[in-house]
Coordinates of C-alpha atoms in Angstrom, one line a residue:
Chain A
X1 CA -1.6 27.2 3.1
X2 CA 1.2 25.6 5.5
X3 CA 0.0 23.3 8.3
X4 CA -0.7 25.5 11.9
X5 CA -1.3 24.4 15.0
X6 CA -3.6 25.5 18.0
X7 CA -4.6 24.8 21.8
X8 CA -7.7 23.3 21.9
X9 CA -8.8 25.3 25.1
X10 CA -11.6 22.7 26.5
X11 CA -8.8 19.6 26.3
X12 CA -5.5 21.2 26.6
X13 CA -4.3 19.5 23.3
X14 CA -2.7 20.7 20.2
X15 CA -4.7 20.1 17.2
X16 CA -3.8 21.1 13.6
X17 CA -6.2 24.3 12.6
X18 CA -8.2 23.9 9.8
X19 CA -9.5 27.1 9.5
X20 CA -8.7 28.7 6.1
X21 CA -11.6 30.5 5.1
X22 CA -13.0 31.9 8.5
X23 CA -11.1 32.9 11.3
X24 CA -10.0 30.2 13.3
X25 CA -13.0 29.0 15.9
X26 CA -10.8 28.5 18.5
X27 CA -10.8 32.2 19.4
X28 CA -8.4 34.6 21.8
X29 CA -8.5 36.9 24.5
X30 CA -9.5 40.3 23.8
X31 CA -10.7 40.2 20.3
X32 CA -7.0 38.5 19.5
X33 CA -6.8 35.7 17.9
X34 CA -5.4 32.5 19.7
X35 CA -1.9 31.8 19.2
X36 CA -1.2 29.6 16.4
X37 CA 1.9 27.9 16.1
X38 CA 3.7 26.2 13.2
X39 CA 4.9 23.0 14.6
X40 CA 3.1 20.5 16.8
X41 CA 6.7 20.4 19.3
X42 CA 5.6 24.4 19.6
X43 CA 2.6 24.4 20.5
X44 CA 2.6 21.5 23.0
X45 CA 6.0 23.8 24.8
X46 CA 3.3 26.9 24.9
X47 CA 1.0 24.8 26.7
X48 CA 3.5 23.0 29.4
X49 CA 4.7 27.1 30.5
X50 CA 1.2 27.9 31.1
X51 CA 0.6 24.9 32.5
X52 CA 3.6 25.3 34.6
X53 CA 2.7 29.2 35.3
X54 CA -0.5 28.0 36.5
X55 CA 0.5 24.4 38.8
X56 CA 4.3 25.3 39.6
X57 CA 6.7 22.9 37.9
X58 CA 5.7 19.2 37.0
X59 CA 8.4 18.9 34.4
X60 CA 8.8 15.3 35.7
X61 CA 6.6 14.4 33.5
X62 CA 8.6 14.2 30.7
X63 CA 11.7 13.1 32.4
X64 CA 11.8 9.5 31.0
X65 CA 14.9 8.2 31.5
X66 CA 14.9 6.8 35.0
X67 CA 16.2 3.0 34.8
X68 CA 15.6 1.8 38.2
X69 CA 12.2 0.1 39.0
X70 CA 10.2 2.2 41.6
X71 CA 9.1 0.3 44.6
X72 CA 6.6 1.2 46.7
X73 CA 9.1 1.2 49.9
X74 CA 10.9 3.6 47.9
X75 CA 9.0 6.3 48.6
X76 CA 9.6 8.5 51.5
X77 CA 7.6 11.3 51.7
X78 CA 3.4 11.3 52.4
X79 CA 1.6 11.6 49.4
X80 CA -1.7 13.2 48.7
X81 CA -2.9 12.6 45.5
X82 CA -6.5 14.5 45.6
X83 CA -4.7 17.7 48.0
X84 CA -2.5 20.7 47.0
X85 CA 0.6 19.1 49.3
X86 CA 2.7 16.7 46.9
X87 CA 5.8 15.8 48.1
X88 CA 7.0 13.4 45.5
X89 CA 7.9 13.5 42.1
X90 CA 6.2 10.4 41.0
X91 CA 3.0 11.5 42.5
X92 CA 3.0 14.7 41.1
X93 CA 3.5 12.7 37.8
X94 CA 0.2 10.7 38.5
X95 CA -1.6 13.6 39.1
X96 CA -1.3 14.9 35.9
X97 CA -2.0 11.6 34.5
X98 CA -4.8 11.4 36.2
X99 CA -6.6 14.8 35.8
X100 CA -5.6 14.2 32.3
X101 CA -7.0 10.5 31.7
X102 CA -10.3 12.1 33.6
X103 CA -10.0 14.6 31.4
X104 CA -10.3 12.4 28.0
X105 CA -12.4 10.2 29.6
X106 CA -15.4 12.7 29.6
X107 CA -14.2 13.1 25.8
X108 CA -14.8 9.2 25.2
X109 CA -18.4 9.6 26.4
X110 CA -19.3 11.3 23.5
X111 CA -19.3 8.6 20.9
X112 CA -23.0 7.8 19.8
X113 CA -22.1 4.9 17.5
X114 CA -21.0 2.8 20.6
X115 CA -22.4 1.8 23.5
X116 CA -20.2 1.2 26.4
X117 CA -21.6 -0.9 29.0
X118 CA -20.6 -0.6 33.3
X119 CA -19.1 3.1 32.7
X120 CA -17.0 3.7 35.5
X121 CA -16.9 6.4 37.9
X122 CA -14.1 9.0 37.3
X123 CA -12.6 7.8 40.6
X124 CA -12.8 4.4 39.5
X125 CA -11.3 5.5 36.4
X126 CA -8.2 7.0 37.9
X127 CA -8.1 3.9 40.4
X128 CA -7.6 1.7 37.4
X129 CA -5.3 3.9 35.5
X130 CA -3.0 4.1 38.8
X131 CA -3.0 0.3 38.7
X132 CA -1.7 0.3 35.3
X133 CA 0.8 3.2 36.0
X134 CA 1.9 1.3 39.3
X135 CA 2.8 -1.5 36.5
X136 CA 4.6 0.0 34.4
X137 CA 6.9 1.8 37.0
X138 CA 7.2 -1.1 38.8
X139 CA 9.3 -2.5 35.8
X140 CA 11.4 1.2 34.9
X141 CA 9.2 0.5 31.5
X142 CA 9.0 4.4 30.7
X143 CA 7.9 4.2 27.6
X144 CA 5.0 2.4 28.6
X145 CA 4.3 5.2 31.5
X146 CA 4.7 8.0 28.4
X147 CA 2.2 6.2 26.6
X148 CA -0.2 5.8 29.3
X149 CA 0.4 9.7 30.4
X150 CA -0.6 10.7 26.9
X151 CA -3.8 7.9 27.4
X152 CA -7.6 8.5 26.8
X153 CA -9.3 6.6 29.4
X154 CA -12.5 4.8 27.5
X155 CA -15.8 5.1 29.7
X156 CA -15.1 1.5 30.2
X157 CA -13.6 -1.4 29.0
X158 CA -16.5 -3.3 27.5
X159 CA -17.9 -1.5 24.3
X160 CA -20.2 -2.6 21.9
X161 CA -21.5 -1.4 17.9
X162 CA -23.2 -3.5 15.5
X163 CA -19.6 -4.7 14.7
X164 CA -19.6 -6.9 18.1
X165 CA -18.6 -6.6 21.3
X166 CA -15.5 -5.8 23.0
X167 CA -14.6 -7.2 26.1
X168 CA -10.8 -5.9 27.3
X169 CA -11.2 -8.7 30.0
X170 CA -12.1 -11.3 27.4
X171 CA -9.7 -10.0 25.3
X172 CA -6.9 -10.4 27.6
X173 CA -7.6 -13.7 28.3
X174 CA -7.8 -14.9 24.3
X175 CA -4.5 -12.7 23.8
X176 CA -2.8 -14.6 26.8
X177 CA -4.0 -18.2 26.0
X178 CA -2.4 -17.2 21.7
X179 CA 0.5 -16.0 23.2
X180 CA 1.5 -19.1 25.6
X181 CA 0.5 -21.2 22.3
X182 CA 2.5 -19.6 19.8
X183 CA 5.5 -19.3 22.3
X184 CA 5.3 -23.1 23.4
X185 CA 4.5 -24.0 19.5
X186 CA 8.0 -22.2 18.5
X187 CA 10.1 -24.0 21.0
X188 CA 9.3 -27.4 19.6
X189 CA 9.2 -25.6 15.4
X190 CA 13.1 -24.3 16.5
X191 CA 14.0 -28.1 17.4
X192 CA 12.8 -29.0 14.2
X193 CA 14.0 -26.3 12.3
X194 CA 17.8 -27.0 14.1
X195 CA 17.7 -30.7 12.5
X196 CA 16.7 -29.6 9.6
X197 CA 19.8 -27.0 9.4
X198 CA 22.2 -28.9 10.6
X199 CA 21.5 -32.4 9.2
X200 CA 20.7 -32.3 6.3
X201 CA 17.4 -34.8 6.4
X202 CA 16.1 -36.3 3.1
X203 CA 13.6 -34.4 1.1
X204 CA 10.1 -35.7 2.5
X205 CA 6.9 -35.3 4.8
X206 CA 7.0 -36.5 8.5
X207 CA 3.7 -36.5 10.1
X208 CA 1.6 -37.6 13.1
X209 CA -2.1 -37.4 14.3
X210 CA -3.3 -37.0 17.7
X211 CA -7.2 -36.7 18.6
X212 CA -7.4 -35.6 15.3
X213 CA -5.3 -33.0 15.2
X214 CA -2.8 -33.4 12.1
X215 CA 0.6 -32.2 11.9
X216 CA 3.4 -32.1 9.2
X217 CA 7.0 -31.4 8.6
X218 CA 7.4 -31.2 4.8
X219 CA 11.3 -30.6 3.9
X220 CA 12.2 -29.6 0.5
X221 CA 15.0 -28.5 -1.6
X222 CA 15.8 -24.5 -1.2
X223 CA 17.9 -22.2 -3.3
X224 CA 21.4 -21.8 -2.3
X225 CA 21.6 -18.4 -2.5
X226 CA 25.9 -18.5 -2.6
X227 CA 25.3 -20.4 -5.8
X228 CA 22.4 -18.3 -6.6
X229 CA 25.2 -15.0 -6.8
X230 CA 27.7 -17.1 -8.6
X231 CA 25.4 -18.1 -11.3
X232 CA 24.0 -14.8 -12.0
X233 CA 27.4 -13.4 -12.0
X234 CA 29.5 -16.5 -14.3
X235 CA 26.6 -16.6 -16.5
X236 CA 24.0 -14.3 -16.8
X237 CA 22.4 -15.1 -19.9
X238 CA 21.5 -18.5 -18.2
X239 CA 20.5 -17.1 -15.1
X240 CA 17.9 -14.3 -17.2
X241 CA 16.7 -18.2 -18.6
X242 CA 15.9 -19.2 -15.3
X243 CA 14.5 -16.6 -13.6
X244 CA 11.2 -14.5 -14.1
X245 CA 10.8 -10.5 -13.7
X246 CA 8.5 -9.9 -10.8
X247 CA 6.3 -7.3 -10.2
X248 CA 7.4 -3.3 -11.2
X249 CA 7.3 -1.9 -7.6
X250 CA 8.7 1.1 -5.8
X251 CA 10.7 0.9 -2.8
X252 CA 11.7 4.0 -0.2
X253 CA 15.1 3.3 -1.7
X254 CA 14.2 3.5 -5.2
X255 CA 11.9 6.3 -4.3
X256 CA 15.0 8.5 -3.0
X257 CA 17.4 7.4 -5.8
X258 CA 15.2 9.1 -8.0
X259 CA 15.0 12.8 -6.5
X260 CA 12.5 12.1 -4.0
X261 CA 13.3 14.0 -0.6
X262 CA 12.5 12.3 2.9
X263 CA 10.4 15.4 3.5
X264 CA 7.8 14.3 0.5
X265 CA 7.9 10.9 1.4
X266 CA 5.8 11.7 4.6
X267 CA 3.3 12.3 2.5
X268 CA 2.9 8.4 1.8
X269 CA 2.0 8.2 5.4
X270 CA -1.1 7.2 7.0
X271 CA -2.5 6.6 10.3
X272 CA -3.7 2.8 11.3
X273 CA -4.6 1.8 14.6
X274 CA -2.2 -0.5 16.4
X275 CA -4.0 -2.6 19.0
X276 CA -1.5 -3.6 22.2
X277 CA -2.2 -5.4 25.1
X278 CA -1.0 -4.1 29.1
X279 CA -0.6 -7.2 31.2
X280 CA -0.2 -6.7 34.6
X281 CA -1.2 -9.5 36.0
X282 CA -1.4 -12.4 34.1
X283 CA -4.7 -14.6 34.1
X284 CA -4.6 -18.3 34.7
X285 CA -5.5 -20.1 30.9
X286 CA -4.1 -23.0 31.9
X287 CA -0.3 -22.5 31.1
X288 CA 0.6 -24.7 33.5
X289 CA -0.6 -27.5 31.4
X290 CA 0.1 -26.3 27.8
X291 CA 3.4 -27.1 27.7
X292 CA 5.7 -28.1 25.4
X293 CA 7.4 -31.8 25.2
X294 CA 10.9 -30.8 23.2
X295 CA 12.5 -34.2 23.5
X296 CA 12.6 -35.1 20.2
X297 CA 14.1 -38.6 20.7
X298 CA 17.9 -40.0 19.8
X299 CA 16.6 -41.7 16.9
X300 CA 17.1 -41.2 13.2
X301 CA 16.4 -37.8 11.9
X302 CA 13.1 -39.3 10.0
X303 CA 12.2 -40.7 13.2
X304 CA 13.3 -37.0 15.2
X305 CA 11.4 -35.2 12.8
X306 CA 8.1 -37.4 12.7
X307 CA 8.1 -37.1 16.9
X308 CA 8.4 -33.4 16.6
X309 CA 5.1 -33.8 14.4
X310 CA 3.5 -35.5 16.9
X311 CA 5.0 -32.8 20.0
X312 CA 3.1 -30.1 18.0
X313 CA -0.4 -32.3 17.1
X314 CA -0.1 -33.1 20.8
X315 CA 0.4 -29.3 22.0
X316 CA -2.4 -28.0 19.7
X317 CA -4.8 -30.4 20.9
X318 CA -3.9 -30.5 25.0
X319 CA -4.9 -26.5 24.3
X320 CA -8.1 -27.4 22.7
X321 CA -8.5 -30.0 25.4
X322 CA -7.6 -26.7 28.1
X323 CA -8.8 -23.8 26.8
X324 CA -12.0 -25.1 24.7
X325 CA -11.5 -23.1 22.1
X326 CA -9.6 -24.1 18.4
X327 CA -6.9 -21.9 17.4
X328 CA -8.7 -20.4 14.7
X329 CA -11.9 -19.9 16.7
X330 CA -9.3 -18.0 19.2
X331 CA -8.2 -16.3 16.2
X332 CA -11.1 -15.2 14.6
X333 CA -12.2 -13.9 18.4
X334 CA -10.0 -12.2 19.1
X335 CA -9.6 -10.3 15.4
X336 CA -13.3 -9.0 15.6
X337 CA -13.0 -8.0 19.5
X338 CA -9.5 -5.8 18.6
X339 CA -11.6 -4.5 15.0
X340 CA -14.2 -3.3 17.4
X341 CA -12.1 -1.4 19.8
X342 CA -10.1 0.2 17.3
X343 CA -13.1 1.6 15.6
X344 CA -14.2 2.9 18.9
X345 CA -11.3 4.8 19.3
X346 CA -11.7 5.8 15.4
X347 CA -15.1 7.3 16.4
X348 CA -13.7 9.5 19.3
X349 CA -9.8 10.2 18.6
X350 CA -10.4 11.4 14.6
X351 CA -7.2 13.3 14.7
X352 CA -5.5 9.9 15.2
X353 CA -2.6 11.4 17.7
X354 CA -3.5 10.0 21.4
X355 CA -3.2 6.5 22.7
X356 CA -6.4 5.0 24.3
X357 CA -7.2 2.5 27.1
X358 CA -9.6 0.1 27.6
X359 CA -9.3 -1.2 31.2
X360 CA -9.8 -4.6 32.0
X361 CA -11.4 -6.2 35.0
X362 CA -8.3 -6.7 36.8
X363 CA -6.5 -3.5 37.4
X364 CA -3.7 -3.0 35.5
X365 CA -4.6 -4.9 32.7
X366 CA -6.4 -3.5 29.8
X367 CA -5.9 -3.0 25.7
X368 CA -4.5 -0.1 24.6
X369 CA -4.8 1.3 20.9
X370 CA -2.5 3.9 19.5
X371 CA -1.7 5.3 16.5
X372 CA 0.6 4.2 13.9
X373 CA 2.1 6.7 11.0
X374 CA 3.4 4.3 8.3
X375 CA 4.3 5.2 4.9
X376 CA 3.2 2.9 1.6
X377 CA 5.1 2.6 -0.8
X378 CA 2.8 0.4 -3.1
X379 CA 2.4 1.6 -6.5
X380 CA -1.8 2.6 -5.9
X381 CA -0.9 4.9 -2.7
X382 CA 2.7 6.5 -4.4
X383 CA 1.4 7.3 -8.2
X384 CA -2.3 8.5 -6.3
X385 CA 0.3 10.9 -4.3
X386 CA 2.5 11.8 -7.0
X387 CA 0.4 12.1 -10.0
X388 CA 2.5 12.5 -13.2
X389 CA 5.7 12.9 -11.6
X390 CA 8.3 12.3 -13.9
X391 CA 10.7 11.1 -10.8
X392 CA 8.1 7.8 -10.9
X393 CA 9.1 6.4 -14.2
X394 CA 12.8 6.4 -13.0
X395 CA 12.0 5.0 -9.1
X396 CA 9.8 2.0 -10.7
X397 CA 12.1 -0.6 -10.2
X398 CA 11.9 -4.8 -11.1
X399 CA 13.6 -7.6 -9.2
X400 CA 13.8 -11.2 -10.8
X401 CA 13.7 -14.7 -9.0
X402 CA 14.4 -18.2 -10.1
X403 CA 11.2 -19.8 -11.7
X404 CA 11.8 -23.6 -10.3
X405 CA 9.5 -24.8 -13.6
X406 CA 12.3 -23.3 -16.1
X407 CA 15.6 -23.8 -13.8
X408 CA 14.8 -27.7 -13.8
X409 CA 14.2 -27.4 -17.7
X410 CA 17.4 -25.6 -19.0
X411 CA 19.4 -26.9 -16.0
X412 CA 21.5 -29.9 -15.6
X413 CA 20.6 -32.0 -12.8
X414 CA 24.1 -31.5 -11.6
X415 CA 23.9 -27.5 -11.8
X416 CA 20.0 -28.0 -10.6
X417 CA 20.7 -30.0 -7.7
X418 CA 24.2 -27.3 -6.7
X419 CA 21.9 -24.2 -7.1
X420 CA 19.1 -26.0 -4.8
X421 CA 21.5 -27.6 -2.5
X422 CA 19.9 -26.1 0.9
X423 CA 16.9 -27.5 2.2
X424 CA 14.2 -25.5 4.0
X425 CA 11.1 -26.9 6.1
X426 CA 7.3 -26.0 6.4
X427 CA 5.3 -26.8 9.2
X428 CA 1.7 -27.3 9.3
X429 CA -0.8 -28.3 11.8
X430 CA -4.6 -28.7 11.0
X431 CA -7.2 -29.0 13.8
X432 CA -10.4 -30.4 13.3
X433 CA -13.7 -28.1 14.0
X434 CA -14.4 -27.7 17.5
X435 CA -17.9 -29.6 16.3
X436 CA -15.6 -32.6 15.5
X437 CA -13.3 -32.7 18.1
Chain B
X1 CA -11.8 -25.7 -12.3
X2 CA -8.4 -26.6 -10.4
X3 CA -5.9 -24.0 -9.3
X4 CA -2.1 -24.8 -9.8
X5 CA 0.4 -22.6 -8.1
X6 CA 1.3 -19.8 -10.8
X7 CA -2.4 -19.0 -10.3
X8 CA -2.0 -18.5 -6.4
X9 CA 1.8 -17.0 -7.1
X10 CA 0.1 -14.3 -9.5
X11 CA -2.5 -13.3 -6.7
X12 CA 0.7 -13.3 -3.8
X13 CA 2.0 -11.0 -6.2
X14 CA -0.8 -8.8 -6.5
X15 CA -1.2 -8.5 -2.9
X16 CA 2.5 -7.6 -2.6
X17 CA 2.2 -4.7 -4.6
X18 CA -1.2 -3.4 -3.8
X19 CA -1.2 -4.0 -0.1
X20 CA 2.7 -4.6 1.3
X21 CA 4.4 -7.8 2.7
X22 CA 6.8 -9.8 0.4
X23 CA 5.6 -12.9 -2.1
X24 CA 9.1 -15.3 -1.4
X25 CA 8.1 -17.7 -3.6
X26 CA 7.4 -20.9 -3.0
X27 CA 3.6 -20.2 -2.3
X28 CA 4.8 -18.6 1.2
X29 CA 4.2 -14.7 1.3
X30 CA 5.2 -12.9 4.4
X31 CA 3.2 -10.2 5.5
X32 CA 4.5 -6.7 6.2
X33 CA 4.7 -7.1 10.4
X34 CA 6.5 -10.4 9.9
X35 CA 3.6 -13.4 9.9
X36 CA 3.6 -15.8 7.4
X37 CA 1.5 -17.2 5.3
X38 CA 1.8 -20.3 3.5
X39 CA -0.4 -21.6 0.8
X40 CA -1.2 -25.2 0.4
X41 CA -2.8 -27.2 -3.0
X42 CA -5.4 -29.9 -1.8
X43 CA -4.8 -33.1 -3.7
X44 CA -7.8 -32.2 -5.8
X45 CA -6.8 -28.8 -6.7
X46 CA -9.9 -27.7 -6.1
X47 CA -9.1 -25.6 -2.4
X48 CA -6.5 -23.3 -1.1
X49 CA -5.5 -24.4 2.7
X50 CA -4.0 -21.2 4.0
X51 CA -1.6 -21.6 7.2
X52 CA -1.2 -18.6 9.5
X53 CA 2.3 -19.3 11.4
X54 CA 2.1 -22.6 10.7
X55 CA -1.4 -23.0 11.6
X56 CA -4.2 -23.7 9.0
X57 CA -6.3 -21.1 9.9
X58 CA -8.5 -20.9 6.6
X59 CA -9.9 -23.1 3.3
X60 CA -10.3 -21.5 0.0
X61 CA -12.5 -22.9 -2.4
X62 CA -12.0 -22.4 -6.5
X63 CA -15.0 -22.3 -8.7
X64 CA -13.6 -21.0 -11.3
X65 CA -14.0 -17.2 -11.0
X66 CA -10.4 -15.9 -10.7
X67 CA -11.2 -12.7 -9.3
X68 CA -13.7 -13.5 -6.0
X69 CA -10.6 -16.4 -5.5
X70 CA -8.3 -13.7 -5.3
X71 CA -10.9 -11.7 -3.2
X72 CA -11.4 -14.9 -0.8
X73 CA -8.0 -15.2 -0.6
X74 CA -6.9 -11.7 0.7
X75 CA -10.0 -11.7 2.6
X76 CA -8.5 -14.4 4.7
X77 CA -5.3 -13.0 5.6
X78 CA -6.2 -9.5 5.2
X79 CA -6.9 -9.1 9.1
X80 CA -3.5 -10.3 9.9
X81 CA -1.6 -8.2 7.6
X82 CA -2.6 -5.6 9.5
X83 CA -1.8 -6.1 13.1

């Protein structure tokens, strides 16, 4: 039986039906059934005309394409948001948000398996979604305004289950102080990686130490991948010699060379929730003094690369010194207090199609989860779905890659030292336990 | 019981094609939304240091039992494969 779709008549939203055996619960009018409808795009056009018989026309909604940020001294006309009299486009657009966030948020109530603590009032509710509407208009971000227009406001932003607790302020606050650190972290790595690129440094490991924490700049020989292609092409027999067969493994391009359409490749697909973060306003985690020294020195390039060591060790540990907490601790945080929140939304959005929002304290900030549809294409997921398809045998595909082990054996250390003539650079920092610091 | 890097290449490759993300070699496997992971030997061969972006963010310990290493080891980075 092909996929059909139908108005759910308490929340306005167009869910797939699943009725098969029995007639469909959803009902009609008159002893008719509802209408059904066989796409998703159909059913959600049926329900804007009623929607628009009903309220006159608030097609605005789905105009997304205005570029220009909206300021508040933009607006002309008086604007009553809780009367009949709208005189703006924009607020007619957040008061369909609004009586549709208050909507979902009665919906989020009903989760048993978690227990949201300071549920806010629907007012409060709609304040807070405002806030974070105000935000994203205020930067012309209209893809962020969609997303939020199609949001589930959660009864609040702090939830808890025997998984943990999520806090959206917390959780802003962990997100913002990872953030600053990976960005200041990368601005000294791309000095580093710059020398590395352009000069050439001998193969070795530059390191420094600062309170404890460690951190290295190991540079080693790479594979020239322009001798790489001319090897493989002058002499294959020596390049199969060198090189190992990986693992057999389907691709989507291997997958379509062999007969597959695009059409049963969205089969592969499965929802996972995506956990973002809406950041209004930005809390205070100390950036100011997490920052990054970039002077590397105009010494030697040993002596450029070891200071870059001892920039990073010195970063890492001025943020332990800030924020209190260890990168991993800030890691491990902030992983449990996202798992929680998207299992909340799990236990209330099973159809996996709306985005939901957690509000932080501050309005305008807040987590959102949404959901992703992405397709697999590892062997378990494609052979489950395609069971015995003689396609699979052909899309199966193997790639080889040099084995290092067997290159420096039946190389010479001329041809060794040609094919690994680039040199590529890991860096490592390692911070002591926050009980040793 | 000491781990040498075929070992720790094997299980990259086994995560590769039963979860996503690409083993480059090298003992550095890059996960499918673009973080990398990069797997270090201790001098005794006897733990797995894995760095997250650069970051050591967990230890592995070998006892010998090839399959719970494996399990510890995408148990580590499992979390940040997925976001």
């Amino acid at each position: 039986m092909s996929t059909r779709y139908h108005i759910n008549p308490e929340t306005g939203r167009a869910n797939i039906c699943r009725a098969q055996v029995r007639s469909c619960p959803v009902g009609g009018t008159d002893g008719n059934e509802a209408p059904h409808f066989d796409t998703k795009e159909e059913a959600r056009a049926y329900v804007e005309k009623q929607q628009r018989e009903i309220h006159g026309d608030y097609s605005t909604v789905k105009k997304t394409t205005r570029s220009k940020p909206v300021r508040a001294s933009d607006k002309k006309n008086t604007v009553y948001l809780d009367g009949d009299t709208m005189h703006d486009d924009e607020a007619r657009q957040r008061l369909v948000f609004r009586q549709y966030a208050l909507k979902r948020l009665e919906e989020g109530v009903s989760s048993g398996a978690h227990v949201y603590e300071d549920e806010m009032s629907p007012e409060m509710a709609a304040k807070k979604m405002e806030k974070s509407l105000d935000f994203a208009s205020s930067r012309g971000n209209t893809i962020l305004m969609r997303r939020l227009s199609n949001a589930v406001m959660m009864p609040s932003g702090v939830v808890k289950s025997d998984k943990g607790r999520y806090d959206a302020n917390e959780a802003v606050q962990l997100d913002v102080e990872a953030k600053h650190l990976a960005d200041q972290r990368k601005r000294v790595e791309k000095g580093i990686k710059d020398i590395v690129a352009k000069e050439n440094p001998p193969v070795g490991t530059y390191a420094a130490e600062v309170n404890g924490t460690k951190a290295s700049v190991s540079v080693r020989q790479d594979i020239n991948k322009k001798a790489l292609a001319e090897l493989e092409k002058r002499n294959p027999a020596l390049y199969q010699k060198i090189s190992k067969e990986g693992n057999p493994k389907y691709t989507k391009d291997s997958l379509l060379a062999a007969g597959f359409t695009e059409d049963e490749l969205e089969q592969l697909k499965t929802p996972s929730a995506k956990y973002d973060l809406l950041v209004a306003e930005v809390p205070d985690t100390g950036q100011q003094q997490i920052v990054a020294d970039t002077n590397l020195g105009d010494g030697s390039v040993e002596q450029r690369l070891e200071r870059g060591a001892k920039n990073l060790a010195s970063l890492v540990d001025t943020s332990y010194q800030v924020t209190g907490r260890t990168t991993k601790e800030r890691s491990a945080e902030l992983t449990k207090q996202k798992n929680v929140a998207k299992a909340a939304v799990a236990a209330v959005d099973t159809e996996h199609e709306n985005e939901s929002f957690f509000p932080a304290r501050k309005h305008g900030n807040g987590g959102l989860v949404s959901w992703s549809h992405t397709a697999s294409y590892t062997r378990g997921p494609v052979e489950d779905t395609f069971k015995d398809d003689a396609r699979l045998k052909k899309a199966l595909i193997t790639e080889r890659s040099v084995d290092r082990t067997k290159a420096e054996k039946e190389l010479s250390a001329a041809q060794f030292n040609a094919l690994y003539s680039n040199k590529a650079v890991t860096i490592r920092v390692t911070e002591p336990s926050a009980d040793k610091k | 019981m000491t781990i040498n890097s075929e070992k720790i290449d094997n299980i990259l490759d086994n995560i590769e094609s039963e979860i996503g993300g690409e083993n480059r070699g090298d003992l550095i496997f890059r996960g499918e939304n673009g973080s990398e992971f990069d797997f270090e030997i201790t001098d005794d061969f006897e733990t797995v240091n894995i760095y997250h972006d650069s970051i050591l963010l967990n230890e592995v310990v070998y006892d010998g039992d090839d399959l719970r290493f494996a399990e510890d080891i995408i148990d580590a980075i499992y979390d940040f494969l997925e976001d």
